[in-house]
Amino acid sequence: MTARLSLFSNPDAPAAKAAAHFGTASKTILQDSTLPAATQKLVLLRASQINGDAYATDLWSKNAAATGESVTRIHLVAAWRESTVFTDAERAALALTEQGTRIADAASGVSDEVWAATAKHYDENQLSDLVMLIALINATNRMGVILRQPGGDYEPGRLG
């Protein structure tokens, strides 16, 4: 698979500048949030899997492994409901991620039940960071899928 184009081929183009802002916003959450780093990576990986973004799935699974996440947990993110390796807080964040990613699949978007379960585990700032992280990864995934960014060649630590 070959990418259709690179948004960064002309760094002065509006698209390159806008994409750089996405990266900066994501870095702000990843570096400054009190949301646990493991939860952040699980959320990013799960949304990327749902959206079929090969590049981001490659990136977030490798970055999670490089920062000490177990191979078992990385492999089981796609089946987190049927797995015993995630905390209740992580499960709540993953449920919010799934509903926030699959908004079109439910008339009500994110259910009150999922929101309440997530709010039991995270404070208001962490919830805000989680919402922003879910929104940013979904936008980023859509760019990757539209442009057919291939997965497999990412080197851990290069981004995120």
N, CA, C and O of each residue as an XYZ file, in Angstrom:
640
protein
N       0.841     -1.169      0.000
C       0.000      0.000      0.000
C       0.892      1.239      0.000
O       1.881      1.308      0.730
N       0.535      2.191     -0.810
C       1.271      3.448     -0.902
C       0.349      4.588     -0.496
O      -0.814      4.630     -0.897
N       0.869      5.502      0.291
C       0.085      6.668      0.695
C      -0.272      7.496     -0.536
O       0.505      7.594     -1.487
N      -1.458      8.085     -0.495
C      -1.909      8.902     -1.617
C      -1.137     10.216     -1.704
O      -0.812     10.674     -2.799
N      -0.847     10.817     -0.568
C      -0.049     12.035     -0.517
C       0.369     12.285      0.922
O      -0.147     11.666      1.853
N       1.302     13.193      1.083
C       1.740     13.584      2.412
C       1.237     14.993      2.689
O       1.469     15.908      1.899
N       0.558     15.161      3.796
C       0.092     16.494      4.165
C       1.252     17.433      4.444
O       1.078     18.652      4.438
N       2.423     16.886      4.687
C       3.578     17.695      5.073
C       4.563     17.933      3.923
O       5.660     18.441      4.157
N       4.198     17.579      2.694
C       5.137     17.749      1.584
C       5.475     19.220      1.346
O       6.588     19.531      0.923
N       4.542     20.122      1.608
C       4.801     21.557      1.531
C       4.497     22.144      2.897
O       3.335     22.413      3.203
N       5.521     22.350      3.734
C       5.293     22.801      5.106
C       4.599     24.157      5.216
O       4.080     24.498      6.279
N       4.582     24.937      4.128
C       3.921     26.242      4.151
C       2.455     26.177      3.749
O       1.739     27.174      3.847
N       2.005     25.012      3.297
C       0.616     24.866      2.858
C      -0.326     24.878      4.069
O       0.044     24.422      5.151
N      -1.529     25.395      3.885
C      -2.490     25.423      4.994
C      -2.739     24.049      5.622
O      -2.863     23.944      6.842
N      -2.815     23.001      4.806
C      -3.068     21.654      5.346
C      -1.926     21.202      6.248
O      -2.168     20.599      7.294
N      -0.693     21.484      5.860
C       0.457     21.106      6.686
C       0.437     21.865      8.003
O       0.718     21.293      9.056
N       0.110     23.133      7.950
C       0.032     23.936      9.172
C      -1.077     23.430     10.091
O      -0.885     23.330     11.302
N      -2.230     23.114      9.516
C      -3.349     22.601     10.316
C      -2.998     21.245     10.926
O      -3.280     21.006     12.101
N      -2.390     20.361     10.148
C      -1.998     19.046     10.662
C      -0.979     19.192     11.787
O      -1.012     18.428     12.752
N      -0.084     20.152     11.677
C       0.889     20.390     12.742
C       0.184     20.822     14.026
O       0.612     20.462     15.122
N      -0.892     21.589     13.892
C      -1.661     21.997     15.075
C      -2.310     20.785     15.757
O      -2.376     20.723     16.984
N      -2.784     19.829     14.961
C      -3.325     18.589     15.534
C      -2.250     17.896     16.365
O      -2.504     17.443     17.481
N      -1.050     17.822     15.805
C       0.056     17.179     16.516
C       0.400     17.902     17.804
O       0.648     17.264     18.827
N       0.418     19.209     17.764
C       0.720     20.002     18.955
C      -0.355     19.815     20.019
O      -0.047     19.659     21.201
N      -1.610     19.832     19.598
C      -2.714     19.636     20.551
C      -2.624     18.257     21.198
O      -2.803     18.126     22.409
N      -2.351     17.244     20.407
C      -2.224     15.889     20.950
C      -1.061     15.798     21.933
O      -1.192     15.194     22.997
N       0.075     16.397     21.578
C       1.234     16.374     22.471
C       0.928     17.048     23.802
O       1.387     16.598     24.852
N       0.158     18.120     23.755
C      -0.205     18.821     24.983
C      -0.930     17.880     25.930
O      -0.609     17.823     27.117
N      -1.905     17.140     25.414
C      -2.643     16.184     26.247
C      -1.699     15.083     26.726
O      -1.657     14.777     27.918
N      -0.948     14.490     25.807
C      -0.080     13.366     26.148
C       0.968     13.730     27.194
O       1.321     12.901     28.033
N       1.458     14.940     27.152
C       2.534     15.334     28.065
C       2.031     15.991     29.348
O       2.634     15.813     30.406
N       0.940     16.743     29.270
C       0.530     17.563     30.403
C      -0.649     17.018     31.200
O      -0.887     17.470     32.320
N      -1.377     16.079     30.665
C      -2.569     15.575     31.347
C      -2.208     14.687     32.531
O      -1.180     14.010     32.526
N      -3.063     14.701     33.534
C      -2.915     13.756     34.647
C      -3.638     12.448     34.350
O      -3.612     11.524     35.164
N      -4.279     12.365     33.197
C      -4.864     11.103     32.745
C      -3.719     10.107     32.608
O      -2.732     10.411     31.937
N      -3.814      8.925     33.221
C      -2.688      7.979     33.177
C      -2.203      7.707     31.749
O      -3.002      7.529     30.829
N      -0.888      7.680     31.589
C      -0.289      7.468     30.272
C      -0.757      6.158     29.639
O      -0.993      6.103     28.432
N      -0.890      5.107     30.442
C      -1.356      3.825     29.899
C      -2.767      3.965     29.346
O      -3.071      3.427     28.281
N      -3.623      4.677     30.052
C      -4.998      4.891     29.590
C      -4.992      5.671     28.282
O      -5.733      5.345     27.355
N      -4.160      6.694     28.209
C      -4.069      7.477     26.977
C      -3.731      6.583     25.788
O      -4.378      6.659     24.743
N      -2.727      5.745     25.949
C      -2.296      4.903     24.829
C      -3.348      3.855     24.466
O      -3.534      3.543     23.290
N      -4.032      3.313     25.467
C      -5.107      2.351     25.187
C      -6.227      3.005     24.392
O      -6.748      2.418     23.445
N      -6.595      4.211     24.776
C      -7.651      4.961     24.094
C      -7.247      5.246     22.648
O      -8.035      5.042     21.725
N      -6.028      5.714     22.459
C      -5.549      6.024     21.109
C      -5.496      4.776     20.232
O      -5.850      4.820     19.054
N      -5.055      3.675     20.813
C      -4.987      2.420     20.077
C      -6.381      1.928     19.719
O      -6.619      1.521     18.582
N      -7.309      1.960     20.679
C      -8.650      1.427     20.410
C      -9.372      2.231     19.337
O      -9.977      1.649     18.437
N      -9.321      3.547     19.415
C      -9.972      4.361     18.386
C      -9.359      4.086     17.014
O     -10.071      3.991     16.014
N      -8.040      3.960     16.977
C      -7.359      3.700     15.708
C      -7.756      2.349     15.125
O      -7.907      2.217     13.911
N      -7.927      1.335     15.993
C      -8.385      0.026     15.528
C      -9.793      0.131     14.938
O     -10.050     -0.370     13.843
N     -10.692      0.775     15.658
C     -12.076      0.910     15.197
C     -12.126      1.614     13.843
O     -12.887      1.222     12.958
N     -11.311      2.651     13.691
C     -11.329      3.442     12.465
C     -10.548      2.810     11.321
O     -10.566      3.327     10.204
N      -9.866      1.704     11.580
C      -9.120      1.028     10.524
C      -7.906      1.806     10.055
O      -7.505      1.691      8.897
N      -7.312      2.601     10.945
C      -6.133      3.380     10.602
C      -4.889      2.545     10.900
O      -4.445      2.459     12.045
N      -4.336      1.937      9.860
C      -3.185      1.043     10.014
C      -1.977      1.773     10.586
O      -1.301      1.249     11.471
N      -1.701      2.972     10.092
C      -0.534      3.717     10.566
C      -0.663      4.018     12.056
O       0.272      3.764     12.817
N      -1.803      4.556     12.486
C      -1.980      4.908     13.899
C      -2.042      3.667     14.780
O      -1.548      3.697     15.907
N      -2.625      2.591     14.307
C      -2.644      1.351     15.080
C      -1.217      0.855     15.287
O      -0.856      0.433     16.386
N      -0.417      0.906     14.244
C       0.997      0.542     14.330
C       1.711      1.452     15.326
O       2.414      0.973     16.216
N       1.532      2.752     15.179
C       2.187      3.736     16.034
C       1.835      3.529     17.501
O       2.730      3.434     18.341
N       0.547      3.457     17.823
C       0.147      3.406     19.237
C       0.420      2.053     19.881
O       0.688      1.989     21.080
N       0.357      0.979     19.115
C       0.716     -0.312     19.715
C       2.213     -0.373     19.988
O       2.625     -0.876     21.033
N       3.027      0.127     19.075
C       4.485      0.116     19.278
C       4.903      1.083     20.379
O       5.778      0.762     21.183
N       4.289      2.266     20.425
C       4.625      3.210     21.492
C       4.214      2.665     22.854
O       4.930      2.847     23.839
N       3.076      2.003     22.915
C       2.656      1.405     24.186
C       3.662      0.350     24.641
O       4.048      0.317     25.809
N       4.080     -0.502     23.725
C       5.062     -1.536     24.068
C       6.392     -0.913     24.493
O       7.031     -1.379     25.437
N       6.798      0.130     23.797
C       8.080      0.766     24.101
C       8.081      1.450     25.462
O       9.143      1.644     26.054
N       6.911      1.814     25.962
C       6.842      2.461     27.274
C       6.465      1.478     28.372
O       6.116      1.886     29.479
N       6.534      0.183     28.072
C       6.367     -0.828     29.103
C       5.016     -1.506     29.173
O       4.794     -2.342     30.049
N       4.114     -1.170     28.280
C       2.808     -1.847     28.282
C       3.011     -3.303     27.892
O       3.816     -3.609     27.013
N       2.284     -4.198     28.544
C       2.456     -5.627     28.262
C       1.868     -5.995     26.897
O       0.879     -5.416     26.447
N       2.498     -6.961     26.264
C       2.027     -7.450     24.974
C       0.603     -7.990     25.109
O      -0.215     -7.819     24.206
N       0.310     -8.633     26.224
C      -1.026     -9.184     26.447
C      -2.074     -8.089     26.403
O      -3.087     -8.226     25.717
N      -1.843     -7.006     27.126
C      -2.824     -5.918     27.146
C      -2.955     -5.265     25.772
O      -4.062     -4.931     25.350
N      -1.852     -5.082     25.081
C      -1.916     -4.488     23.740
C      -2.752     -5.363     22.819
O      -3.598     -4.861     22.079
N      -2.519     -6.660     22.860
C      -3.269     -7.571     21.990
C      -4.743     -7.647     22.359
O      -5.585     -7.892     21.495
N      -5.061     -7.442     23.624
C      -6.445     -7.590     24.062
C      -7.264     -6.304     24.033
O      -8.444     -6.324     24.384
N      -6.670     -5.192     23.625
C      -7.442     -3.943     23.558
C      -8.681     -4.106     22.687
O      -9.747     -3.597     23.034
N      -8.560     -4.798     21.579
C      -9.697     -4.975     20.677
C     -10.811     -5.809     21.303
O     -11.960     -5.734     20.869
N     -10.480     -6.594     22.308
C     -11.460     -7.448     22.987
C     -11.499     -7.123     24.482
O     -11.602     -8.027     25.311
N     -11.418     -5.866     24.816
C     -11.284     -5.452     26.219
C     -12.464     -5.894     27.076
O     -12.279     -6.178     28.259
N     -13.663     -5.960     26.522
C     -14.842     -6.360     27.311
C     -14.726     -7.800     27.810
O     -15.217     -8.132     28.889
N     -14.081     -8.641     27.026
C     -13.953    -10.058     27.365
C     -12.609    -10.376     27.997
O     -12.216    -11.541     28.053
N     -11.899     -9.368     28.471
C     -10.555     -9.554     29.019
C     -10.509     -9.177     30.491
O     -11.301     -8.360     30.960
N      -9.585     -9.774     31.204
C      -9.450     -9.529     32.642
C      -8.268     -8.621     32.975
O      -7.966     -8.416     34.151
N      -7.599     -8.080     31.973
C      -6.342     -7.368     32.205
C      -6.483     -5.850     32.300
O      -5.477     -5.148     32.407
N      -7.706     -5.334     32.263
C      -7.911     -3.892     32.318
C      -8.626     -3.506     33.605
O      -9.498     -4.230     34.084
N      -8.247     -2.357     34.158
C      -8.886     -1.862     35.375
C     -10.276     -1.332     35.048
O     -10.611     -1.129     33.881
N     -11.077     -1.111     36.074
C     -12.408     -0.534     35.861
C     -12.303      0.853     35.227
O     -13.112      1.204     34.368
N     -11.325      1.630     35.639
C     -11.129      2.962     35.064
C     -10.767      2.864     33.581
O     -11.290      3.623     32.765
N      -9.886      1.944     33.231
C      -9.518      1.754     31.821
C     -10.710      1.269     31.009
O     -10.898      1.698     29.871
N     -11.511      0.388     31.577
C     -12.709     -0.097     30.892
C     -13.671      1.057     30.603
O     -14.253      1.142     29.522
N     -13.823      1.938     31.585
C     -14.707      3.093     31.403
C     -14.179      3.989     30.279
O     -14.948      4.451     29.437
N     -12.875      4.232     30.270
C     -12.273      5.063     29.224
C     -12.410      4.400     27.856
O     -12.663      5.082     26.863
N     -12.247      3.098     27.795
C     -12.400      2.385     26.519
C     -13.849      2.407     26.036
O     -14.097      2.534     24.837
N     -14.801      2.286     26.952
C     -16.218      2.371     26.570
C     -16.532      3.757     26.023
O     -17.218      3.883     25.008
N     -16.034      4.800     26.690
C     -16.240      6.162     26.203
C     -15.593      6.338     24.833
O     -16.169      6.970     23.947
N     -14.414      5.788     24.662
C     -13.718      5.862     23.374
C     -14.543      5.215     22.278
O     -14.709      5.783     21.199
N     -15.057      4.035     22.553
C     -15.841      3.341     21.528
C     -17.098      4.112     21.161
O     -17.402      4.275     19.979
N     -17.828      4.586     22.156
C     -19.057      5.327     21.841
C     -18.733      6.677     21.205
O     -19.461      7.129     20.321
N     -17.656      7.325     21.639
C     -17.257      8.594     21.045
C     -16.729      8.443     19.631
O     -16.779      9.387     18.843
N     -16.229      7.277     19.308
C     -15.725      6.986     17.967
C     -16.856      6.539     17.045
O     -16.850      6.848     15.853
N     -17.807      5.826     17.587
C     -18.921      5.291     16.790
C     -20.185      6.130     16.956
O     -21.281      5.580     17.066
N     -20.048      7.418     16.974
C     -21.181      8.315     17.203
C     -22.327      8.036     16.234
O     -23.489      8.060     16.640
N     -22.033      7.778     14.997
C     -23.080      7.556     13.997
C     -23.864      6.267     14.239
O     -24.954      6.098     13.691
N     -23.330      5.369     15.042
C     -23.995      4.092     15.299
C     -25.088      4.184     16.358
O     -25.863      3.244     16.532
N     -25.153      5.305     17.061
C     -26.161      5.448     18.119
C     -26.766      6.842     18.021
O     -26.049      7.839     17.941
N     -28.069      6.898     18.029
C     -28.759      8.179     17.889
C     -28.387      9.155     18.999
O     -28.378     10.368     18.793
N     -28.080      8.618     20.171
C     -27.793      9.493     21.305
C     -26.303      9.778     21.488
O     -25.929     10.487     22.423
N     -25.456      9.251     20.630
C     -24.015      9.450     20.791
C     -23.505      8.678     21.982
O     -23.676      7.461     22.049
N     -22.880      9.360     22.924
C     -22.379      8.730     24.139
C     -23.520      8.637     25.151
O     -24.171      9.635     25.462
N     -23.748      7.445     25.651
C     -24.852      7.241     26.594
C     -24.543      7.849     27.961
O     -23.384      8.007     28.344
N     -25.602      8.181     28.676
C     -25.453      8.701     30.038
C     -24.780      7.671     30.938
O     -24.020      8.034     31.835
N     -25.053      6.393     30.705
C     -24.465      5.334     31.523
C     -22.948      5.275     31.354
O     -22.211      5.156     32.333
N     -22.495      5.358     30.120
C     -21.053      5.317     29.864
C     -20.387      6.574     30.419
O     -19.300      6.504     30.993
N     -21.039      7.721     30.247
C     -20.473      8.959     30.785
C     -20.362      8.881     32.309
O     -19.326      9.227     32.878
N     -21.429      8.426     32.967
C     -21.431      8.340     34.433
C     -20.361      7.360     34.923
O     -19.681      7.629     35.913
N     -20.211      6.238     34.240
C     -19.192      5.255     34.634
C     -17.795      5.847     34.489
O     -16.928      5.598     35.327
N     -17.574      6.613     33.453
C     -16.270      7.230     33.245
C     -16.023      8.324     34.284
O     -14.917      8.452     34.811
N     -17.049      9.102     34.571
C     -16.930     10.201     35.547
C     -16.644      9.692     36.959
O     -16.140     10.447     37.790
N     -16.954      8.432     37.243
C     -16.633      7.859     38.555
C     -15.132      7.681     38.749
O     -14.652      7.632     39.881
N     -14.395      7.585     37.654
C     -12.965      7.270     37.726
C     -12.040      8.446     37.423
O     -10.855      8.399     37.752
N     -12.560      9.480     36.811
C     -11.707     10.586     36.383
C     -12.294     11.915     36.834
O     -13.513     12.092     36.848
N     -11.418     12.851     37.205
C     -11.894     14.174     37.595
C     -12.255     14.980     36.337
O     -12.070     14.513     35.213
N     -12.763     16.177     36.544
C     -13.251     16.990     35.429
C     -12.143     17.304     34.417
O     -12.379     17.255     33.210
N     -10.954     17.622     34.893
C      -9.844     17.898     33.966
C      -9.465     16.658     33.171
O      -9.207     16.744     31.971
N      -9.430     15.518     33.825
C      -9.104     14.273     33.123
C     -10.187     13.912     32.112
O      -9.885     13.441     31.016
N     -11.450     14.134     32.481
C     -12.544     13.884     31.534
C     -12.416     14.794     30.317
O     -12.603     14.358     29.181
N     -12.096     16.060     30.567
C     -11.903     17.000     29.454
C     -10.761     16.541     28.554
O     -10.872     16.579     27.329
N      -9.668     16.110     29.168
C      -8.523     15.617     28.395
C      -8.892     14.369     27.599
O      -8.477     14.210     26.451
N      -9.664     13.497     28.210
C     -10.090     12.267     27.543
C     -10.971     12.585     26.333
O     -10.789     12.005     25.262
N     -11.914     13.494     26.501
C     -12.775     13.902     25.382
C     -11.926     14.490     24.255
O     -12.115     14.149     23.088
N     -10.993     15.372     24.606
C     -10.146     15.996     23.589
C      -9.279     14.951     22.889
O      -9.113     15.003     21.670
N      -8.731     14.011     23.642
C      -7.898     12.962     23.060
C      -8.700     12.093     22.086
O      -8.219     11.758     21.004
N      -9.910     11.737     22.473
C     -10.774     10.936     21.594
C     -11.100     11.711     20.319
O     -11.052     11.153     19.223
N     -11.429     12.989     20.458
C     -11.753     13.800     19.283
C     -10.544     13.953     18.360
O     -10.667     13.833     17.141
N      -9.385     14.217     18.944
C      -8.181     14.406     18.136
C      -7.773     13.127     17.406
O      -7.416     13.181     16.229
N      -7.821     11.982     18.084
C      -7.405     10.751     17.413
C      -8.398     10.373     16.319
O      -8.004      9.838     15.283
N      -9.673     10.645     16.539
C     -10.644     10.350     15.487
C     -10.405     11.209     14.247
O     -10.490     10.708     13.125
N     -10.111     12.481     14.432
C      -9.806     13.346     13.292
C      -8.526     12.883     12.601
O      -8.462     12.815     11.373
N      -7.519     12.568     13.392
C      -6.250     12.104     12.843
C      -6.424     10.783     12.097
O      -5.856     10.593     11.022
N      -7.212      9.872     12.671
C      -7.471      8.586     12.004
C      -8.147      8.803     10.656
O      -7.813      8.134      9.678
N      -9.068      9.708     10.600
C      -9.756      9.953      9.340
C      -8.786     10.466      8.270
O      -8.874     10.070      7.108
N      -7.872     11.340      8.662
C      -6.855     11.794      7.708
C      -6.011     10.618      7.226
O      -5.748     10.482      6.032
N      -5.590      9.773      8.163
C      -4.761      8.622      7.800
C      -5.458      7.647      6.874
O      -4.849      7.117      5.944
N      -6.737      7.412      7.129
C      -7.496      6.476      6.291
C      -7.742      7.065      4.907
O      -7.579      6.375      3.901
N      -8.132      8.335      4.850
C      -8.368      8.976      3.556
C      -7.100      8.961      2.708
O      -7.154      8.729      1.500
N      -5.969      9.209      3.345
C      -4.701      9.264      2.611
C      -4.032      7.909      2.446
O      -2.992      7.795      1.797
N      -4.640      6.870      3.044
C      -4.102      5.505      2.988
C      -2.676      5.412      3.522
O      -1.786      4.867      2.870
N      -2.483      5.948      4.708
C      -1.172      5.874      5.343
C      -0.941      4.428      5.791
O      -1.689      3.926      6.631
N       0.059      3.756      5.260
C       0.272      2.348      5.597
C       0.875      2.173      6.991
O       1.583      3.048      7.490
N       0.591      1.061      7.590
C       1.172      0.696      8.868
C       2.311     -0.282      8.675
O       2.438     -0.915      7.627
N       3.142     -0.396      9.707
C       4.195     -1.399      9.704
C       5.595     -0.870      9.821
O       6.476     -1.581     10.305
N       5.840      0.359      9.395
C       7.194      0.884      9.378
C       7.494      1.866     10.509
O       8.601      2.399     10.581
N       6.535      2.110     11.383
C       6.741      3.101     12.434
C       7.805      2.627     13.430
O       7.823      1.461     13.825
N       8.677      3.536     13.825
C       9.698      3.249     14.834
C       9.272      3.888     16.154
O       9.037      5.096     16.193
N       9.167      3.120     17.231
C       8.669      3.632     18.506
C       9.408      4.886     18.975
O      10.627      5.012     18.858
N       8.605      5.800     19.509
C       9.162      7.017     20.064
C       9.281      8.161     19.092
O       9.531      9.294     19.504
N       9.109      7.899     17.812
C       9.236      8.967     16.820
C       8.144     10.015     17.008
O       8.391     11.212     16.861
N       6.952      9.566     17.330
C       5.818     10.452     17.615
C       5.147      9.940     18.866
O       5.169      8.739     19.137
N       4.541     10.846     19.643
C       3.772     10.442     20.817
C       4.610      9.815     21.858
O       4.101      9.422     22.907
